[in-house]
Amino acid sequence: MHGRLKVRSTAEQEEARRREKEKKVLWYREKNESIFAKRAAGEKDRDTLKLTEEVLLENSDVGTLWSYRREILTELLPTCSQEDSETMCKTELNILERCLRVNPKAYCVWLHRRWVLEHSPAPQWAHEKQLCDLFLNHDERNFHCWDYRRYVIRKAGIPPSDEFKYSFDKIATNFSNHSAWHYRSKLLPLLHPSHSSSNGIDENAMKKEYELAQNAFYTDPSDQSAWFYHKWLLGRGTRGTMIGCVLVRRDPAPFIAVSFNQNVKSTEEEPIIVTLGDALPKPVTDSGRFESLWWSCDLVFPKDEEVTVRIEKGDGVLVEMSLDKGSNSSLWLTPDLDLLFSTYLTAATSEVLDSELVMCRELLQLEPDNKWCLLTTLQLLEAIDYDKHHKEIIDLYDKLVKCDPLRRGYYNDLRSRHLIAVKLRRRLEERRESPDINSFDLSQLNLSRLYFTQHMVFIEDLLLNGNKLNSTHSLEGLKNLKSLQSLSLADNQLITLPKTLGGLTNLKSLSLENNDIKELEDFDTLRSLPELKELNIRGNPVCQLSDCEPFVKKMLPNIKLIH
């Protein structure tokens, strides 16, 4: 313990402790063997309750023993008078309180206490609230107790306004009390609901919460709790679901690809429905999927005829487009491209975003290296106009990496997301004006991960040269690029081939030049690419193997190998 002088133990004292420990272990094993033997025999009596009590007072974390006690009490309580039942429940609650005083964060003890109160003839909710007050005064971050408190308050019928004040008192005592901030987020929508507000909370109440968070920032800007609450306030709104693009292709393998701005489900109750011309509507369902890109491949297009395509979900038609006579493909793009790349800060109005940005800029003058303020500032800039503030956002990401190097990977992923959003939005605008554009250049951007590929379904030529893509995880989005014919991953940090390459069945040219691929077996992924004609593996350690060329040529006899 801190501040206490460490006293060396003599050999005799150490031996005495060892014997005492062995004695306790032996006692514990014997008691447990006896208990489990009784359970196997189906014994459910007061003697067994006493036996389990002895063990649980020594170690309250054994959930199985609490479960056994519930089995016994379930058997005994219905046979008792109301007075005996009340006495038995009070005894159980006393045992639980003794256990909690030793181990206040034992989840199974709090769970069992709930169960006892549910079966008690006369639960004392006022006492339970006092118990919560006691334990939260002792340890204000005990989230098991906070969870139990919400249960007690609900049962006791205490108004949310009282608890809202309680959360404020806890925060005023310690701004770092994350549990109190979280509790406040649960109470705020109940106390100040608003049907006219996008986030469902009264605007005046929100302003007061922003002020409370700002007070915490200026008191201790390095504490994360208030920053998380602030982000919750800004991002509480719900983003509406919208279609980003629809690609219809007639030949050689007919399909319709529908991309959304967020992951959606297509269930039997509410499917995505595809209708071709006068044909019967075709639902696209898979209750196990929750994706931002949906495919419909089992289609028959009329040959040499114009065909109307309708995409529906829910009550209305989301998209209606046509595939012209003689045309092999058609792409529909949403008129609201900015909404495809909107950030997490969905609840705030532009006025609030501007106001919070001013506050963050002022705080950065005082705390220029505060990572929470830097991160919030750039997220506000992205929400206001990610294209207009592009340079400042990138500078802030670079500064974050220097200020907080342990989270470099996280910041680099966010930076990659921003860069791709800016580039892709511009490319989609160009594609709207020039239907022949099917290429996309994302080279030399130091990307660590690929994002928004659900909106790249029309891309046939993709350049990813000179980035920092190094794993299957970073290239998971490749699975969406079914139209891709040429892909360059040259000058990255790949040590193995991503499995998602195997799904690019239209791919004709692949460059893996100057990576770190060492194993021949990695090329097995390419067996499923029937159209692959050219493979560049120059500059990889695998090229030094004597059997590299024969191995690849045998596996892919029709390709041009550059090594």
XYZ file of C-alpha atoms in Angstrom:
563
model
C 0.000 0.000 0.000
C 1.161 3.549 -0.683
C 2.689 5.366 2.312
C 3.230 2.213 4.364
C 6.643 0.914 5.287
C 7.302 -2.540 3.924
C 8.338 -4.896 6.715
C 10.246 -8.030 5.807
C 8.637 -11.267 6.910
C 10.673 -13.863 8.714
C 10.861 -17.403 7.361
C 8.710 -18.526 10.294
C 6.000 -15.965 9.454
C 6.039 -16.990 5.780
C 5.637 -20.631 6.725
C 2.726 -19.793 9.035
C 0.999 -17.905 6.225
C 1.535 -20.805 3.838
C -0.014 -23.284 6.262
C -2.965 -20.954 6.878
C -3.531 -20.604 3.132
C -3.409 -24.362 2.609
C -5.894 -24.789 5.435
C -8.309 -22.296 3.786
C -7.964 -23.956 0.386
C -8.701 -27.362 1.891
C -11.749 -25.974 3.730
C -12.997 -24.272 0.556
C -12.658 -27.450 -1.530
C -14.425 -29.610 1.043
C -17.329 -27.164 1.324
C -17.717 -26.890 -2.442
C -17.623 -30.661 -2.921
C -20.333 -31.017 -0.289
C -22.475 -28.295 -1.906
C -22.253 -29.733 -5.405
C -22.991 -33.206 -4.092
C -26.173 -31.846 -2.484
C -27.153 -30.096 -5.693
C -26.614 -33.282 -7.693
C -28.839 -35.087 -5.198
C -31.545 -32.414 -5.580
C -31.368 -31.270 -1.952
C -33.044 -27.886 -1.397
C -33.275 -27.151 2.300
C -32.217 -24.622 4.935
C -29.080 -26.582 5.828
C -27.859 -26.192 2.251
C -28.627 -22.468 2.404
C -26.441 -22.248 5.499
C -23.647 -24.178 3.826
C -23.618 -21.966 0.706
C -23.759 -18.872 2.933
C -20.492 -19.877 4.638
C -18.694 -20.183 1.281
C -20.171 -17.050 -0.283
C -19.180 -14.892 2.672
C -15.603 -15.960 1.924
C -15.904 -15.645 -1.889
C -18.992 -13.873 -3.230
C -17.968 -14.132 -6.901
C -19.174 -17.732 -7.360
C -22.248 -17.194 -9.515
C -23.134 -20.902 -9.494
C -23.688 -20.857 -5.730
C -25.991 -17.829 -5.964
C -27.887 -19.665 -8.681
C -28.222 -22.687 -6.372
C -29.547 -20.437 -3.596
C -32.223 -19.113 -5.980
C -33.228 -22.689 -6.750
C -33.554 -23.431 -3.033
C -35.464 -20.229 -2.249
C -37.807 -20.849 -5.178
C -38.613 -24.188 -3.570
C -38.944 -22.906 0.013
C -40.653 -19.493 -0.271
C -44.041 -20.739 -1.599
C -44.322 -23.138 1.365
C -43.733 -20.430 3.984
C -46.146 -18.009 5.614
C -45.863 -14.371 4.593
C -44.061 -13.573 7.828
C -41.540 -16.399 7.328
C -41.047 -15.392 3.688
C -40.343 -11.832 4.713
C -37.871 -13.009 7.371
C -36.128 -15.295 4.893
C -35.811 -12.485 2.319
C -34.487 -10.057 4.938
C -31.885 -12.629 5.971
C -30.865 -13.045 2.344
C -30.570 -9.284 1.876
C -28.400 -9.028 4.993
C -26.069 -11.721 3.634
C -25.876 -9.871 0.319
C -25.084 -6.591 2.052
C -22.248 -8.245 3.977
C -20.875 -9.614 0.707
C -21.123 -6.223 -0.985
C -19.229 -4.499 1.801
C -16.322 -6.861 1.067
C -16.719 -6.936 -2.727
C -18.893 -4.036 -3.931
C -18.282 -4.799 -7.628
C -19.482 -8.394 -7.639
C -21.994 -8.515 -10.492
C -23.598 -11.793 -9.358
C -24.314 -10.311 -5.899
C -26.173 -7.300 -7.337
C -28.067 -9.615 -9.670
C -29.101 -11.896 -6.830
C -30.216 -8.880 -4.772
C -32.606 -7.883 -7.559
C -34.008 -11.385 -7.624
C -34.608 -11.415 -3.852
C -36.422 -8.072 -3.973
C -38.630 -9.309 -6.811
C -39.667 -12.258 -4.610
C -39.887 -10.370 -1.328
C -43.413 -9.796 0.109
C -42.465 -6.279 1.279
C -39.395 -4.817 -0.480
C -37.983 -1.715 1.188
C -37.083 0.501 -1.772
C -36.156 3.473 0.423
C -33.513 1.333 2.125
C -32.222 0.148 -1.239
C -31.814 3.742 -2.413
C -29.896 4.561 0.779
C -27.703 1.538 0.133
C -26.948 2.835 -3.381
C -26.106 6.268 -1.951
C -23.731 4.639 0.519
C -21.869 2.580 -2.063
C -21.680 5.403 -4.621
C -20.275 7.729 -1.959
C -17.643 5.091 -1.313
C -16.922 4.488 -5.033
C -18.689 6.832 -7.434
C -17.579 4.798 -10.488
C -19.121 1.490 -9.434
C -21.161 0.904 -12.594
C -22.780 -2.225 -11.119
C -24.252 -0.040 -8.400
C -25.303 2.631 -10.921
C -27.132 -0.010 -12.907
C -28.778 -1.340 -9.751
C -29.717 2.223 -8.757
C -31.649 2.721 -12.018
C -33.583 -0.445 -11.213
C -34.354 0.724 -7.645
C -35.416 4.218 -8.745
C -37.790 2.751 -11.302
C -39.326 0.407 -8.728
C -39.548 3.107 -6.064
C -41.294 5.515 -8.413
C -38.812 8.311 -7.750
C -39.222 11.078 -10.368
C -36.438 11.522 -12.967
C -36.025 15.169 -11.900
C -34.686 14.039 -8.500
C -32.176 11.726 -10.147
C -31.210 14.414 -12.659
C -30.239 16.635 -9.723
C -28.405 13.694 -8.133
C -26.354 13.198 -11.314
C -25.501 16.917 -11.311
C -24.341 16.735 -7.671
C -22.106 13.791 -8.506
C -20.651 15.579 -11.535
C -20.120 18.782 -9.542
C -18.174 16.747 -6.989
C -16.046 15.099 -9.665
C -16.174 15.991 -13.374
C -14.452 12.677 -14.082
C -17.476 10.628 -12.972
C -18.265 8.964 -16.296
C -21.141 6.948 -14.812
C -22.906 10.134 -13.671
C -22.583 11.654 -17.149
C -23.968 8.455 -18.631
C -26.879 8.460 -16.163
C -27.595 12.046 -17.182
C -27.819 10.987 -20.834
C -30.533 8.475 -19.892
C -32.558 11.016 -17.899
C -32.360 14.022 -20.229
C -34.719 12.633 -22.946
C -37.247 11.667 -20.243
C -37.262 15.084 -18.595
C -37.113 17.351 -21.643
C -38.674 15.568 -24.630
C -39.386 17.516 -27.807
C -41.160 16.283 -30.930
C -40.080 19.298 -32.959
C -36.350 18.877 -32.310
C -34.253 16.596 -34.526
C -32.673 14.980 -31.480
C -35.897 14.625 -29.461
C -34.718 16.942 -26.634
C -35.851 20.481 -25.828
C -33.450 23.072 -27.267
C -33.164 25.119 -24.049
C -32.316 21.999 -22.051
C -29.647 21.101 -24.615
C -28.054 24.551 -24.288
C -27.735 24.078 -20.527
C -26.082 20.683 -21.075
C -23.595 22.184 -23.531
C -22.749 24.800 -20.894
C -22.277 22.118 -18.249
C -19.907 20.189 -20.535
C -17.992 23.366 -21.353
C -17.533 24.103 -17.638
C -16.018 20.649 -17.282
C -13.702 21.246 -20.277
C -12.308 24.438 -18.822
C -11.941 22.856 -15.361
C -10.095 19.751 -16.547
C -9.672 19.639 -20.345
C -7.745 16.366 -20.221
C -10.579 14.380 -18.630
C -12.443 12.329 -21.211
C -15.835 11.926 -19.473
C -17.297 15.340 -20.351
C -15.951 15.087 -23.923
C -17.803 11.802 -24.447
C -20.993 13.353 -23.087
C -20.490 16.356 -25.382
C -20.147 14.048 -28.387
C -23.334 12.259 -27.340
C -25.165 15.607 -27.223
C -23.969 16.494 -30.720
C -24.587 13.076 -32.220
C -27.866 12.095 -30.618
C -29.943 12.541 -33.788
C -30.888 9.681 -36.070
C -29.617 9.696 -39.629
C -32.276 8.984 -42.205
C -31.664 6.070 -44.560
C -31.035 7.023 -48.164
C -29.741 5.346 -51.316
C -26.391 6.584 -52.532
C -26.186 4.920 -55.903
C -27.764 2.142 -57.965
C -25.816 0.284 -60.630
C -27.766 -1.810 -63.134
C -25.817 -4.146 -65.431
C -27.304 -6.278 -68.202
C -24.325 -8.413 -69.342
C -22.344 -10.611 -68.934
C -23.715 -11.441 -65.471
C -26.861 -9.362 -64.812
C -27.087 -7.641 -61.444
C -28.405 -4.629 -59.576
C -26.278 -3.119 -56.796
C -27.898 -0.729 -54.301
C -25.727 1.256 -51.880
C -27.044 3.015 -48.772
C -25.569 5.761 -46.595
C -25.578 3.373 -43.631
C -26.021 -0.304 -42.870
C -29.588 -1.551 -43.361
C -31.421 -4.833 -42.956
C -33.626 -6.410 -45.571
C -36.002 -8.784 -43.826
C -39.148 -10.613 -44.889
C -41.183 -8.050 -42.944
C -39.474 -5.060 -44.602
C -37.488 -6.192 -47.632
C -35.645 -4.296 -50.334
C -37.807 -4.881 -53.412
C -36.463 -4.783 -56.975
C -38.880 -4.526 -59.904
C -37.844 -4.786 -63.564
C -40.385 -3.262 -65.941
C -43.686 -5.127 -65.744
C -42.205 -8.178 -64.055
C -43.295 -9.243 -60.608
C -41.493 -7.472 -57.718
C -38.523 -9.430 -56.384
C -37.710 -9.102 -52.673
C -34.034 -9.208 -51.705
C -33.939 -10.554 -48.151
C -31.394 -11.926 -45.734
C -32.286 -11.491 -42.059
C -28.694 -12.214 -41.013
C -27.123 -9.356 -42.966
C -26.748 -5.756 -41.898
C -24.969 -4.102 -44.810
C -24.629 -0.816 -46.684
C -24.515 -2.573 -50.088
C -27.133 -5.012 -51.363
C -27.018 -7.113 -54.518
C -29.738 -8.687 -56.622
C -28.180 -11.103 -59.106
C -30.904 -13.609 -60.000
C -32.373 -11.362 -62.693
C -33.533 -11.677 -66.296
C -33.284 -8.462 -68.341
C -35.254 -8.077 -71.574
C -32.765 -7.999 -74.439
C -32.559 -4.903 -76.651
C -35.346 -3.171 -74.780
C -35.543 -0.220 -72.463
C -36.383 -1.392 -68.973
C -37.553 0.535 -65.918
C -35.989 -0.364 -62.581
C -37.661 0.448 -59.247
C -36.054 0.032 -55.840
C -38.443 0.025 -52.870
C -38.043 -0.354 -49.132
C -40.837 0.203 -46.657
C -43.806 2.157 -47.923
C -42.412 4.164 -50.846
C -40.322 3.999 -54.006
C -36.776 5.002 -53.147
C -35.386 5.044 -56.694
C -36.863 4.726 -60.163
C -34.478 4.658 -63.137
C -34.196 3.208 -66.600
C -31.720 1.106 -68.545
C -31.802 2.349 -72.129
C -32.249 0.111 -75.141
C -28.854 -1.095 -76.337
C -27.143 0.045 -73.146
C -25.327 -2.496 -71.014
C -25.295 -0.557 -67.750
C -26.799 2.464 -66.017
C -25.817 4.325 -62.855
C -28.119 6.399 -60.660
C -26.593 8.811 -58.123
C -28.314 10.627 -55.294
C -28.652 14.395 -55.755
C -27.549 14.835 -52.091
C -23.998 13.518 -52.254
C -22.928 15.360 -49.088
C -25.310 13.244 -47.004
C -23.466 10.065 -48.025
C -20.425 11.133 -46.030
C -22.083 12.895 -43.102
C -20.330 12.522 -39.768
C -21.520 11.254 -36.412
C -22.631 14.718 -35.234
C -26.170 14.331 -36.552
C -28.144 16.047 -33.797
C -26.700 19.538 -33.867
C -27.946 22.424 -35.973
C -25.460 24.530 -37.941
C -25.812 27.249 -35.297
C -24.851 24.841 -32.515
C -21.954 23.418 -34.537
C -20.582 26.917 -35.171
C -20.974 27.872 -31.508
C -19.211 24.730 -30.263
C -16.433 25.232 -32.809
C -15.805 28.751 -31.458
C -15.601 27.303 -27.943
C -13.108 24.614 -29.040
C -10.930 27.142 -30.864
C -10.811 29.309 -27.739
C -9.856 26.316 -25.599
C -7.141 25.320 -28.081
C -5.550 28.724 -27.534
C -5.115 27.705 -23.886
C -4.500 23.986 -24.432
C -2.926 23.623 -27.914
C -1.917 19.969 -27.396
C -5.128 18.692 -25.803
C -6.115 15.626 -27.822
C -9.808 15.733 -26.859
C -10.138 19.329 -27.961
C -8.236 18.631 -31.194
C -10.411 15.627 -32.007
C -13.663 17.467 -31.252
C -12.552 20.469 -33.318
C -11.862 18.425 -36.420
C -15.118 16.460 -36.023
C -17.007 19.759 -35.851
C -15.194 20.962 -38.972
C -16.121 17.738 -40.781
C -19.757 18.153 -39.773
C -19.874 21.795 -40.896
C -18.148 21.335 -44.285
C -15.584 18.554 -44.677
C -14.553 19.734 -48.160
C -14.159 23.429 -47.357
C -12.104 22.748 -44.196
C -10.151 19.867 -45.746
C -6.639 21.274 -45.220
C -7.254 22.276 -41.597
C -8.761 18.871 -40.845
C -5.697 17.064 -42.219
C -3.396 19.343 -40.196
C -5.366 18.520 -37.049
C -5.104 14.773 -37.720
C -1.333 15.111 -38.145
C -1.125 17.038 -34.880
C -3.232 14.405 -33.092
C -0.789 11.690 -34.131
C 2.069 13.702 -32.592
C 0.147 14.512 -29.393
C -1.212 11.003 -28.876
C 1.096 8.518 -30.665
C -0.333 5.484 -28.856
C -3.554 5.915 -30.881
C -1.806 6.595 -34.160
C -3.617 3.754 -35.922
C -7.055 5.066 -34.887
C -6.298 8.593 -36.070
C -4.807 7.343 -39.344
C -7.978 5.369 -40.039
C -10.124 8.457 -39.379
C -7.822 10.499 -41.609
C -8.186 7.891 -44.379
C -11.960 8.030 -44.048
C -11.918 11.812 -44.441
C -9.565 11.783 -47.439
C -11.610 9.169 -49.286
C -14.848 11.054 -48.557
C -13.428 14.250 -50.080
C -11.976 12.485 -53.127
C -14.994 10.272 -53.742
C -17.531 13.051 -53.481
C -15.634 15.006 -56.155
C -15.375 11.886 -58.344
C -19.083 11.198 -58.074
C -19.804 14.770 -59.146
C -17.546 14.248 -62.168
C -19.228 10.923 -62.909
C -22.620 12.605 -62.897
C -21.395 14.983 -65.606
C -19.385 12.403 -67.598
C -20.896 8.881 -67.649
C -17.711 7.446 -69.193
C -15.679 8.020 -66.010
C -15.036 4.631 -64.379
C -11.582 5.116 -62.835
C -10.569 6.373 -59.390
C -7.119 7.445 -58.167
C -6.438 7.107 -54.435
C -2.661 6.813 -54.728
C -0.016 8.524 -52.544
C -2.460 9.484 -49.755
C -0.942 7.392 -46.923
C -4.260 5.590 -46.518
C -4.372 2.974 -43.773
C -7.823 1.628 -44.642
C -10.325 1.665 -47.497
C -13.740 3.276 -46.849
C -17.008 3.974 -48.712
C -16.470 1.230 -51.298
C -20.245 0.640 -51.374
C -20.439 3.869 -53.412
C -17.678 2.722 -55.802
C -19.585 -0.155 -57.406
C -19.189 1.385 -60.870
C -15.372 1.753 -60.630
C -13.439 -0.395 -63.114
C -9.916 0.971 -62.598
C -8.667 1.687 -59.046
C -5.232 3.030 -58.121
C -4.139 2.513 -54.507
C -0.383 2.934 -55.040
C 1.871 4.329 -52.341
C -0.378 3.979 -49.302
C 0.005 2.175 -45.963
C -2.426 -0.668 -46.545
C -1.033 -3.634 -44.683
C -3.714 -6.183 -43.860
C -6.863 -7.964 -44.906
C -8.742 -5.758 -42.453
C -7.594 -2.572 -44.186
C -8.840 -3.859 -47.558
C -12.077 -5.507 -46.455
C -14.040 -3.037 -48.591
C -12.649 -4.547 -51.812
C -15.455 -7.109 -51.678
C -17.886 -4.441 -52.939
C -15.972 -3.636 -56.140
C -17.554 -6.222 -58.433
C -17.035 -4.054 -61.534
C -13.283 -3.751 -60.982
C -11.092 -4.754 -63.937
C -7.758 -3.183 -62.973
C -6.367 -2.801 -59.452
C -2.993 -1.462 -58.355
C -1.806 -2.077 -54.796
C 1.822 -1.284 -55.586
C 4.094 0.237 -52.923
C 1.988 -0.652 -49.887
C 2.836 -2.807 -46.860
C 0.989 -6.028 -47.663
C 2.440 -9.187 -46.145
C -0.377 -11.393 -47.425
C -3.114 -11.140 -50.029
C -6.543 -10.076 -48.748
C -9.180 -12.793 -49.176
C -11.568 -10.193 -50.589
C -9.537 -10.230 -53.819
C -11.064 -13.623 -54.557
C -14.481 -12.055 -55.099
C -13.379 -9.667 -57.869
C -14.441 -11.977 -60.687
C -14.090 -9.310 -63.415
C -10.510 -8.387 -62.475
C -8.099 -8.538 -65.427
C -4.981 -6.765 -64.142
C -3.506 -6.800 -60.622
C -0.327 -5.063 -59.451
C 1.203 -6.070 -56.114
C 4.598 -4.545 -56.879
C 6.893 -3.570 -53.984
C 5.027 -5.104 -51.056
C 6.212 -7.649 -48.482
C 4.576 -10.880 -49.653
C 6.723 -13.878 -48.679
C 4.582 -17.020 -49.084
C 3.605 -18.688 -52.382
C 0.433 -20.041 -50.786
C -0.921 -16.478 -50.614
C -1.556 -16.597 -54.350
C -4.203 -19.318 -53.863
C -6.679 -16.456 -53.416
C -6.264 -15.631 -57.125
C -7.512 -19.033 -58.345
C -11.088 -17.733 -58.318
C -10.342 -14.875 -60.764
C -11.239 -16.301 -64.218
C -10.590 -13.033 -66.084
C -7.125 -12.305 -64.610
C -4.620 -11.767 -67.439
C -1.750 -9.792 -65.840
C -0.107 -10.097 -62.422
C 2.777 -7.905 -61.249
C 4.598 -9.195 -58.140
C 7.964 -7.507 -58.742
C 9.757 -6.299 -55.603
C 8.240 -8.834 -53.170
C 10.395 -11.264 -51.120
C 8.457 -14.172 -52.661
C 10.137 -13.425 -56.011
C 13.465 -14.626 -54.555
C 12.122 -18.169 -54.249
C 13.371 -20.434 -57.027
C 9.976 -22.060 -57.561
C 8.004 -18.802 -57.591
C 7.447 -18.542 -61.342
C 6.671 -22.258 -61.888
C 4.231 -22.240 -58.956
C 2.292 -19.197 -60.169
C 2.348 -20.306 -63.823
C 0.984 -23.715 -62.894
C -1.777 -22.197 -60.802
C -2.598 -19.425 -63.309
C -1.389 -20.692 -66.699
C -2.983 -17.946 -68.801
C -1.591 -14.848 -67.098
C 1.295 -12.555 -67.938
C 3.525 -12.654 -64.847
C 5.788 -9.685 -64.071
C 8.325 -10.532 -61.362
